[in-house]
Structures are given as C-alpha cells and as structure tokens.
Tab-separated table of C-alpha atoms and ligand atoms in Angstrom:
chain	number	residue	atom	x	y	z
A	201	MET	CA	32.901	-17.987	13.944
A	202	SER	CA	30.765	-15.055	14.701
A	203	GLU	CA	32.170	-12.694	17.519
A	204	VAL	CA	30.649	-9.785	19.709
A	205	VAL	CA	27.615	-7.521	17.685
A	206	TYR	CA	27.257	-5.331	20.492
A	207	ASN	CA	28.296	-5.635	24.452
A	208	ARG	CA	24.953	-5.044	25.610
A	209	VAL	CA	21.474	-5.839	24.475
A	210	ALA	CA	18.374	-4.916	26.046
A	211	LEU	CA	14.994	-7.150	25.542
A	212	ILE	CA	11.868	-5.419	26.121
A	213	GLY	CA	9.329	-8.151	25.708
A	214	LEU	CA	10.374	-11.659	26.805
A	215	GLY	CA	7.837	-13.821	24.322
A	216	LEU	CA	8.319	-16.061	21.175
A	217	ILE	CA	10.799	-13.542	19.697
A	218	ALA	CA	12.520	-12.166	22.484
A	219	SER	CA	13.617	-15.737	23.678
A	220	SER	CA	14.551	-17.291	20.151
A	221	MET	CA	16.743	-13.682	19.395
A	222	PHE	CA	18.597	-14.813	23.147
A	223	TRP	CA	19.375	-18.015	22.291
A	224	ALA	CA	20.194	-17.346	18.948
A	225	MET	CA	22.455	-14.715	20.278
A	226	LYS	CA	24.119	-16.927	22.693
A	227	ARG	CA	24.216	-19.697	20.377
A	228	ARG	CA	26.950	-17.095	18.267
A	229	GLY	CA	28.092	-15.675	21.000
A	230	LEU	CA	27.048	-12.323	19.518
A	231	ALA	CA	26.141	-10.421	22.747
A	232	GLY	CA	27.808	-9.826	25.840
A	233	GLU	CA	25.323	-9.085	28.267
A	234	VAL	CA	21.838	-9.516	27.550
A	235	THR	CA	19.008	-7.978	29.929
A	236	GLY	CA	15.255	-8.681	29.563
A	237	TYR	CA	11.900	-7.186	30.964
A	238	ALA	CA	8.339	-8.454	30.635
A	239	ARG	CA	5.378	-6.457	32.028
A	240	SER	CA	4.312	-9.308	34.059
A	241	ALA	CA	5.722	-10.438	37.192
A	242	GLU	CA	4.912	-14.218	35.974
A	243	THR	CA	6.979	-13.629	32.907
A	244	ARG	CA	9.911	-12.162	34.716
A	245	GLU	CA	9.978	-15.728	37.065
A	246	THR	CA	9.852	-17.805	33.980
A	247	ALA	CA	12.654	-15.981	32.243
A	248	ARG	CA	14.693	-16.719	35.594
A	249	ARG	CA	13.817	-20.197	35.909
A	250	ILE	CA	14.758	-20.878	32.319
A	251	GLY	CA	17.657	-18.984	32.290
A	252	LEU	CA	16.271	-16.961	29.596
A	253	CYS	CA	18.778	-13.472	29.359
A	254	ASP	CA	21.712	-13.258	31.556
A	255	ARG	CA	19.849	-10.714	33.811
A	256	VAL	CA	16.214	-10.471	34.314
A	257	CYS	CA	15.259	-6.875	35.219
A	258	ASP	CA	12.273	-5.389	37.313
A	259	SER	CA	11.558	-2.535	35.351
A	260	ALA	CA	12.215	-1.419	31.685
A	261	ALA	CA	14.572	1.289	33.136
A	262	GLU	CA	17.293	-0.974	34.733
A	263	ALA	CA	16.832	-2.891	31.642
A	264	VAL	CA	17.823	-0.783	29.270
A	265	GLU	CA	20.394	1.066	31.647
A	266	GLY	CA	23.969	1.377	29.328
A	267	ALA	CA	22.383	-0.598	26.518
A	268	ASP	CA	24.096	0.037	23.326
A	269	LEU	CA	21.308	-2.003	21.772
A	270	VAL	CA	17.397	-2.453	22.796
A	271	VAL	CA	15.016	-4.106	21.407
A	272	LEU	CA	11.093	-3.830	21.713
A	273	CYS	CA	9.908	-7.057	20.928
A	274	VAL	CA	6.293	-6.292	22.409
A	275	PRO	CA	2.992	-6.056	20.819
A	276	VAL	CA	2.950	-3.656	18.129
A	277	GLY	CA	0.252	-1.736	19.723
A	278	VAL	CA	1.984	-0.700	22.867
A	279	MET	CA	5.389	-0.232	20.877
A	280	GLY	CA	5.297	3.706	21.350
A	281	PRO	CA	4.384	3.686	24.858
A	282	VAL	CA	7.155	1.158	25.879
A	283	MET	CA	9.558	3.573	23.949
A	284	THR	CA	7.822	6.827	25.695
A	285	GLU	CA	8.883	5.104	29.021
A	286	ILE	CA	12.818	4.247	28.233
A	287	GLY	CA	13.866	7.234	25.261
A	288	PRO	CA	15.063	9.663	27.966
A	289	LEU	CA	17.171	7.176	29.524
A	290	LEU	CA	18.756	5.442	26.474
A	291	LYS	CA	22.972	5.860	25.950
A	292	PRO	CA	24.313	8.737	23.280
A	293	GLY	CA	25.522	6.049	20.472
A	294	ALA	CA	23.054	3.235	20.816
A	295	THR	CA	20.494	1.798	18.502
A	296	VAL	CA	16.907	0.690	19.225
A	297	SER	CA	15.229	-1.400	16.973
A	298	ASP	CA	11.900	-3.193	17.212
A	299	VAL	CA	10.749	-6.936	15.874
A	300	GLY	CA	7.270	-5.675	15.154
A	301	SER	CA	5.180	-7.541	12.522
A	302	VAL	CA	3.769	-4.030	10.943
A	303	LYS	CA	6.291	-1.216	9.984
A	304	GLY	CA	4.756	2.013	9.363
A	305	HIS	CA	3.018	2.116	12.839
A	306	VAL	CA	5.743	1.044	14.708
A	307	ILE	CA	7.581	4.043	13.118
A	308	GLU	CA	4.903	6.537	13.406
A	309	ALA	CA	4.536	5.767	17.081
A	310	VAL	CA	8.130	5.032	18.124
A	311	ALA	CA	10.332	7.734	15.836
A	312	PRO	CA	9.559	10.552	17.970
A	313	HIS	CA	10.485	9.309	20.740
A	314	ILE	CA	13.982	8.770	19.948
A	315	PRO	CA	16.429	11.273	21.503
A	316	ASP	CA	19.016	12.877	19.485
A	317	GLY	CA	22.432	10.869	19.228
A	318	VAL	CA	20.437	7.631	19.029
A	319	HIS	CA	19.762	5.217	15.989
A	320	PHE	CA	16.286	3.352	15.136
A	321	VAL	CA	16.559	1.159	13.004
A	322	PRO	CA	13.104	-1.186	12.892
A	323	ALA	CA	12.911	-4.789	11.712
A	324	HIS	CA	10.815	-7.697	11.366
A	325	PRO	CA	11.872	-11.350	11.255
A	326	LEU	CA	9.686	-13.349	9.305
A	327	ALA	CA	9.978	-16.413	11.066
A	328	GLY	CA	7.132	-17.450	13.893
A	329	THR	CA	4.996	-19.982	15.158
A	330	GLU	CA	1.870	-20.541	16.611
A	331	HIS	CA	3.019	-20.585	20.434
A	332	SER	CA	3.694	-17.459	22.247
A	333	GLY	CA	5.347	-16.675	25.604
A	334	PRO	CA	9.412	-17.060	27.002
A	335	GLU	CA	9.121	-20.502	26.913
A	336	ALA	CA	8.368	-20.636	23.213
A	337	GLY	CA	11.584	-19.826	22.132
A	338	PHE	CA	14.636	-21.764	20.166
A	339	ALA	CA	17.917	-20.894	18.905
A	340	GLU	CA	16.968	-21.997	15.181
A	341	LEU	CA	14.044	-19.944	15.033
A	342	PHE	CA	15.665	-17.481	12.182
A	343	ASP	CA	17.705	-20.156	10.461
A	344	ASN	CA	17.327	-19.461	6.421
A	345	ARG	CA	14.539	-17.433	7.233
A	346	TRP	CA	13.869	-13.484	5.747
A	347	SER	CA	14.588	-10.536	8.399
A	348	LEU	CA	13.476	-7.428	6.667
A	349	LEU	CA	15.439	-3.879	8.096
A	350	VAL	CA	13.322	-0.878	7.418
A	351	PRO	CA	15.681	2.279	8.091
A	352	VAL	CA	14.234	5.692	8.572
A	353	GLU	CA	14.919	8.523	7.075
A	354	GLY	CA	18.693	9.486	7.871
A	355	SER	CA	19.450	6.382	9.498
A	356	ASP	CA	22.932	5.959	10.286
A	357	GLU	CA	24.227	3.483	7.898
A	358	GLU	CA	26.617	2.457	10.607
A	359	ALA	CA	23.887	0.956	12.612
A	360	VAL	CA	21.924	-0.269	10.160
A	361	ALA	CA	25.112	-2.608	9.244
A	362	ARG	CA	25.541	-3.851	12.789
A	363	MET	CA	22.208	-4.851	12.751
A	364	ARG	CA	22.252	-6.682	9.619
A	365	ALA	CA	25.166	-8.301	11.463
A	366	LEU	CA	23.376	-9.189	14.379
A	367	TRP	CA	20.358	-10.784	12.013
A	368	GLU	CA	22.599	-12.235	9.929
A	369	GLY	CA	24.453	-14.135	12.928
A	370	MET	CA	21.617	-15.255	14.230
A	371	GLY	CA	20.981	-17.516	10.976
A	372	ALA	CA	18.584	-15.207	9.020
A	373	ASN	CA	19.072	-13.643	5.598
A	374	VAL	CA	18.387	-9.742	5.575
A	375	ASP	CA	16.882	-8.024	3.319
A	376	GLU	CA	16.066	-4.088	3.284
A	377	MET	CA	12.806	-2.667	2.403
A	378	ASP	CA	10.402	0.949	2.865
A	379	ALA	CA	7.892	0.419	5.675
A	380	ASP	CA	4.652	1.125	2.644
A	381	HIS	CA	6.133	-1.484	0.593
A	382	HIS	CA	6.634	-3.955	3.866
A	383	ASP	CA	3.398	-3.469	4.832
A	384	LEU	CA	1.291	-4.332	1.550
A	385	VAL	CA	3.732	-7.251	0.951
A	386	LEU	CA	3.155	-8.456	4.947
A	387	ALA	CA	-1.074	-8.084	4.356
A	388	VAL	CA	-0.343	-10.331	1.228
A	389	THR	CA	1.842	-13.173	2.385
A	390	SER	CA	1.135	-13.202	6.409
A	391	HIS	CA	-1.635	-10.566	7.620
A	392	ALA	CA	-4.677	-11.853	5.078
A	393	PRO	CA	-4.032	-15.530	5.084
A	394	HIS	CA	-4.422	-15.311	9.136
A	395	LEU	CA	-7.291	-13.274	8.950
A	396	ILE	CA	-8.721	-16.052	6.198
A	397	ALA	CA	-7.700	-18.859	8.564
A	398	TYR	CA	-9.334	-17.418	11.811
A	399	THR	CA	-12.750	-17.113	9.598
A	400	MET	CA	-12.739	-20.657	8.548
A	401	VAL	CA	-12.011	-21.993	11.691
A	402	GLY	CA	-14.619	-19.997	13.131
A	403	VAL	CA	-16.983	-20.893	9.963
A	404	ALA	CA	-16.275	-24.718	10.868
A	405	ASP	CA	-16.903	-24.455	14.875
A	406	ASP	CA	-20.102	-22.854	13.970
A	407	LEU	CA	-20.705	-25.877	11.589
A	408	ARG	CA	-19.404	-28.300	14.298
A	409	ARG	CA	-22.395	-27.176	16.720
A	410	VAL	CA	-24.378	-28.922	13.985
A	411	THR	CA	-22.403	-31.980	12.987
A	412	ASP	CA	-21.605	-33.023	16.016
A	413	SER	CA	-17.781	-33.490	16.409
A	414	GLU	CA	-17.055	-34.104	12.930
A	415	VAL	CA	-15.234	-31.344	11.956
A	416	ILE	CA	-12.336	-32.077	14.165
A	417	LYS	CA	-12.796	-36.277	13.803
A	418	TYR	CA	-12.213	-36.002	10.459
A	419	SER	CA	-10.407	-33.020	9.985
A	420	ALA	CA	-7.568	-33.213	7.065
A	421	ALA	CA	-4.634	-31.777	6.307
A	422	GLY	CA	-5.801	-28.528	4.870
A	423	PHE	CA	-8.456	-27.624	8.113
A	424	ARG	CA	-5.771	-28.952	10.044
A	425	ASP	CA	-3.003	-26.025	8.882
A	426	PHE	CA	-5.796	-23.613	9.135
A	427	THR	CA	-6.477	-24.070	12.871
A	428	ARG	CA	-2.743	-23.767	13.214
A	429	ILE	CA	-2.466	-20.764	12.085
A	430	ALA	CA	-5.768	-19.303	13.653
A	431	ALA	CA	-4.305	-20.742	17.324
A	432	SER	CA	-1.923	-17.921	16.930
A	433	ASP	CA	-1.806	-14.991	19.651
A	434	PRO	CA	-5.025	-12.842	19.901
A	435	THR	CA	-3.071	-9.547	21.499
A	436	MET	CA	-0.384	-9.820	18.682
A	437	TRP	CA	-3.076	-10.445	15.930
A	438	ARG	CA	-5.541	-8.121	17.208
A	439	ASP	CA	-2.639	-5.264	16.882
A	440	VAL	CA	-1.417	-6.199	13.364
A	441	PHE	CA	-5.348	-6.032	12.316
A	442	LEU	CA	-5.960	-2.288	13.966
A	443	THR	CA	-2.383	-1.117	12.967
A	444	ASN	CA	-1.711	-2.542	9.174
A	445	LYS	CA	-5.079	-1.700	8.621
A	446	GLU	CA	-5.401	-0.007	5.201
A	447	ALA	CA	-2.967	-2.447	3.225
A	448	THR	CA	-5.167	-5.755	4.945
A	449	LEU	CA	-8.153	-3.561	3.672
A	450	GLU	CA	-6.750	-3.441	0.150
A	451	ILE	CA	-5.199	-7.637	-0.157
A	452	LEU	CA	-8.944	-8.504	1.311
A	453	GLY	CA	-10.885	-6.663	-0.932
A	454	ARG	CA	-8.978	-8.403	-4.107
A	455	PHE	CA	-9.255	-11.868	-2.077
A	456	THR	CA	-13.229	-11.046	-2.245
A	457	GLU	CA	-13.339	-10.827	-5.551
A	458	GLU	CA	-11.622	-13.869	-6.504
A	459	LEU	CA	-13.470	-15.587	-4.278
A	460	PHE	CA	-16.698	-14.400	-6.073
A	461	ALA	CA	-15.298	-15.345	-9.107
A	462	LEU	CA	-14.106	-18.768	-7.706
A	463	GLN	CA	-17.880	-19.099	-6.590
A	464	ARG	CA	-19.120	-18.170	-10.045
A	465	ALA	CA	-17.287	-20.731	-11.912
A	466	ILE	CA	-18.174	-23.528	-9.511
A	467	ARG	CA	-22.059	-22.505	-9.977
A	468	THR	CA	-21.967	-21.877	-13.769
A	469	GLY	CA	-19.605	-25.025	-14.026
A	470	ASP	CA	-16.740	-23.278	-15.593
A	471	GLY	CA	-14.386	-26.021	-15.251
A	472	ASP	CA	-11.407	-24.327	-17.309
A	473	HIS	CA	-11.695	-21.181	-14.842
A	474	LEU	CA	-11.149	-23.466	-12.128
A	475	HIS	CA	-8.455	-25.941	-14.017
A	476	ASP	CA	-6.235	-22.590	-14.852
A	477	TYR	CA	-6.288	-20.900	-11.541
A	478	PHE	CA	-5.600	-23.743	-9.778
A	479	THR	CA	-2.557	-24.601	-12.127
A	480	ARG	CA	-0.913	-21.201	-11.863
A	481	THR	CA	-1.244	-21.418	-7.437
A	482	ARG	CA	0.475	-25.054	-7.466
A	483	ALA	CA	3.272	-22.803	-9.700
A	484	ILE	CA	3.312	-20.621	-6.789
A	485	ARG	CA	4.447	-23.092	-4.317
A	486	ARG	CA	6.551	-25.038	-6.469
A	487	GLY	CA	8.664	-21.108	-6.190
A	488	ILE	CA	8.220	-21.485	-2.627
A	489	ILE	CA	9.909	-24.576	-2.432
A	490	GLU	CA	12.381	-24.014	-5.041
A	491	ALA	CA	13.494	-20.844	-2.998
A	492	GLY	CA	14.251	-22.834	0.379
A	493	GLN	CA	11.477	-21.594	2.020
A	494	ASP	CA	9.696	-24.651	2.754
A	495	THR	CA	10.053	-28.327	2.422
A	496	ALA	CA	8.393	-30.071	-0.944
A	497	ALA	CA	7.356	-33.466	1.708
A	498	ALA	CA	4.089	-34.388	1.616
A	499	ASP	CA	1.845	-32.831	4.162
A	500	PHE	CA	4.895	-30.664	5.155
A	501	GLY	CA	7.020	-33.240	6.151
A	502	ARG	CA	5.016	-35.359	8.966
A	503	ALA	CA	5.629	-38.166	10.423
A	504	HIS	CA	2.440	-40.497	9.777
A	505	LYS	CA	2.259	-43.734	11.873
A	506	PRO	CA	2.067	-46.760	9.206
B	802	LIG	P1	4.614	-13.011	22.804
B	802	LIG	O1	5.141	-14.377	22.791
B	802	LIG	O2	3.295	-12.725	22.888
B	802	LIG	O3	5.414	-11.774	24.059
B	802	LIG	C1	5.208	-10.955	24.135
B	802	LIG	C2	5.855	-9.845	25.116
B	802	LIG	O4	5.387	-8.744	25.125
B	802	LIG	C3	5.487	-10.664	26.300
B	802	LIG	O5	6.481	-10.992	27.339
B	802	LIG	C4	4.834	-9.663	26.942
B	802	LIG	O6	4.621	-9.728	28.716
B	802	LIG	C5	5.214	-8.330	26.641
B	802	LIG	N1	4.716	-7.402	26.751
B	802	LIG	C6	3.444	-7.085	26.369
B	802	LIG	N2	2.784	-5.716	26.726
B	802	LIG	C7	4.020	-4.788	27.200
B	802	LIG	C8	4.002	-3.899	27.785
B	802	LIG	N3	3.862	-3.529	27.999
B	802	LIG	N4	5.580	-3.815	28.437
B	802	LIG	C9	6.585	-4.852	28.547
B	802	LIG	N5	6.625	-6.303	27.968
B	802	LIG	C10	5.063	-6.181	27.249
B	802	LIG	O7	4.637	-12.015	21.161
B	802	LIG	P2	5.842	-12.507	20.101
B	802	LIG	O8	5.074	-13.297	19.272
B	802	LIG	O9	6.915	-12.778	20.547
B	802	LIG	O10	5.612	-11.097	19.385
B	802	LIG	C11	6.758	-9.856	19.552
B	802	LIG	C12	6.377	-8.909	18.592
B	802	LIG	O11	7.096	-9.866	17.630
B	802	LIG	C13	5.067	-8.253	18.335
B	802	LIG	O12	5.341	-7.260	17.684
B	802	LIG	C14	5.351	-9.124	16.584
B	802	LIG	O13	4.092	-8.387	15.997
B	802	LIG	C15	6.446	-9.550	15.977
B	802	LIG	N6	6.910	-10.634	15.206
B	802	LIG	C16	6.053	-12.167	16.017
B	802	LIG	C17	5.905	-13.007	15.056
B	802	LIG	C18	5.256	-14.160	15.529
B	802	LIG	O14	4.890	-14.904	14.313
B	802	LIG	N7	4.667	-14.283	16.830
B	802	LIG	C19	6.778	-12.784	13.898
B	802	LIG	C20	7.425	-11.613	13.638
B	802	LIG	C21	7.163	-10.611	14.688
B	802	LIG	P3	4.265	-10.563	29.501
B	802	LIG	O15	4.051	-12.122	29.073
B	802	LIG	O16	3.985	-10.363	30.914
B	802	LIG	O17	2.419	-10.485	29.123
C-alpha cells in the first residue's frame, strides 16, 4: 500500500482536477492534511458540505501556511497572480506545482515568484471530463492516465521524485517532458481537437436554425462526441488558447492544409486519396487502444437500449 508522500498539501482552486486529486490522495493515504481554497464563497461552502479537503480556508494565505506541497489548480490565466499572492508565505523547502494544461506560459508566469529555497515542479495530468467545479471530481480520474512532469531549469531531483511518487500513488503513469515539447504535443492531441469540436458544434447550431431541431434529434455518435468535448469549461479553454497561441496556430495551419486537400479529393472524386487517408487514421485509433488509452468497445462502450 502507499504511504504519506507529503504531510501537508494545499490545493488552490477546488474544481474538477483539485477535487479528483483530493479523493485520489485520500484513497491511498498519500497526504497527511489537505487544505483547500477557492475564490468564491459558494465553492468553499460546497467543498465543506461534501467533505472536500480536511480544512477549507477562506484565504489562499491561510491554506498555504505550513504546506509542504502547494498545487495551483486554477485556470492557466490566473496562475501568475495567485502565485504572486502566496509566494512570500511559503515555507522553506516546500514544493509548488500546478496542473495547468499549458506549460510554457505557466512557467513564465509562476517561476519568477518562487522564493529561494522553494521548489517548483510543474505538472499536467492528461485526464479530465467536460464537467467542472468541486462536485465533478472522483478518485479514479487519473487511473492509468498519463501525468507529465515538466521540471524547470535547476529543479531539485528529490522534489521531482516526490511529485512522481504522488502522481503514481494517485494512479497515473508519469513521464517527463520539456515545456515547448509539451505545448506542441498537447496542441495536437488536445487543444486543436477542442477548437475543432467547438467549431463543429457552432456550425451545427447555426444549421439547427435552418433545419429546426433535426441536428439534435438525429445526432449520431460522431456529432454527439463533438458536443461532449464542446461542453468543456469556457474559462479554462479560453485561457488555453490565449496562452498556447503559437503551437495551436501551427497545428491549425497544418489542419487547414489537410482539410483543403481532402476537400479537393472530394471535389475531384479522388477516392484513392480518401481511402488511403482513412486507412492511415484507422491505424492510429488501433494504436491508441493497444496503448491502453481507450476502449475498443463500439461507441466507447455506451450502453444501448435493445
Ligand atoms: P474548474 O473545475 O473550473 O475549477 C477551477 C477552480 O479554480 C475553481 O474552484 C475556481 O473557483 C478556482 N479559481 C478560479 N480563479 C481563481 C482565483 N483567481 N483564485 C483562486 N481560485 C480560483 O477547473 P479544472 O477543470 O479543475 O481546471 C483547473 C486547471 O487544471 C486548469 O489550469 C486546467 O487547464 C487544468 N486541467 C484541466 C483539465 C480538464 O479536463 N478539466 C485537465 C487537465 C488539466 P470558483 O469555483 O470559486 O470560481
């Protein structure tokens, strides 16, 4: 069984990721006491009501007092301001981490406010749902998912090793990556796909006005999966695109070129091009299933009425 990795953990922000971390840490006894803070009184009240965190504090200052680990679980755009506030209050030897979906920007915004003697080990769990808020979390969210550690220059090896132990204890597989590479990989695997889903659902919504409710009524699996992704938190995703601008624009440029090539193949009746392309993409799906990152069950294993 796992053992305590940090005696005192402070979670700043109490949404999907922080609440999942809390339940995952409790499941294996990885932390002594966990304190938590969120901006609104409403979220703090909800957290108290559902027993999220051992102690919910009314200020970030109170939450981080004496903490061995502080995890920033707020939207990427406010990591810097939050760190400015808590930086001077951190205990020597403590570690600061974050769970932001973009790493280059977070490191730029946070690192200058890390005091001497405090370690900074950025992280990003590649796990989530379209739900947000303190009630959205569950202990199994990180099980068999990747969590990427993005150590900064001079990151203390011992501090990185402890973060790895924490994430492994929460069920994740851990890898290390540098920030630029992380942001490019995530632009391909997560950020650009979200933007495409947002666009597709927006187009369908425009069309709905023309065809009345047919888009919803006949919504088949493909479109339904787009709507799930496009239901993701608007604040989080606004910040992701504003802070991972370069990599996302690079991938969207490539995407547009490919889309035009497929558009031309359809126009000119180039079936070979379409068939070859779809054969290649089908193999990628098989690779994801073989890597244990998704289910091979039809329609993602959804239960269907007979
Ligand atoms: P979430 O459910 O929307 O929760 C965000 C939390 O941050 C809320 O408790 C919110 O408080 C709090 N907050 C916002 N601004 C704050 C501030 N200035 N000071 C203190 N607290 C503040 O978000 P999430 O999905 O957990 O995402 C958190 C982070 O994880 C983001 O950086 C995101 O990029 C990253 N991430 C998300 C996913 C995902 O799929 N959702 C996956 C991996 C990583 P209130 O409730 O009071 O507003």
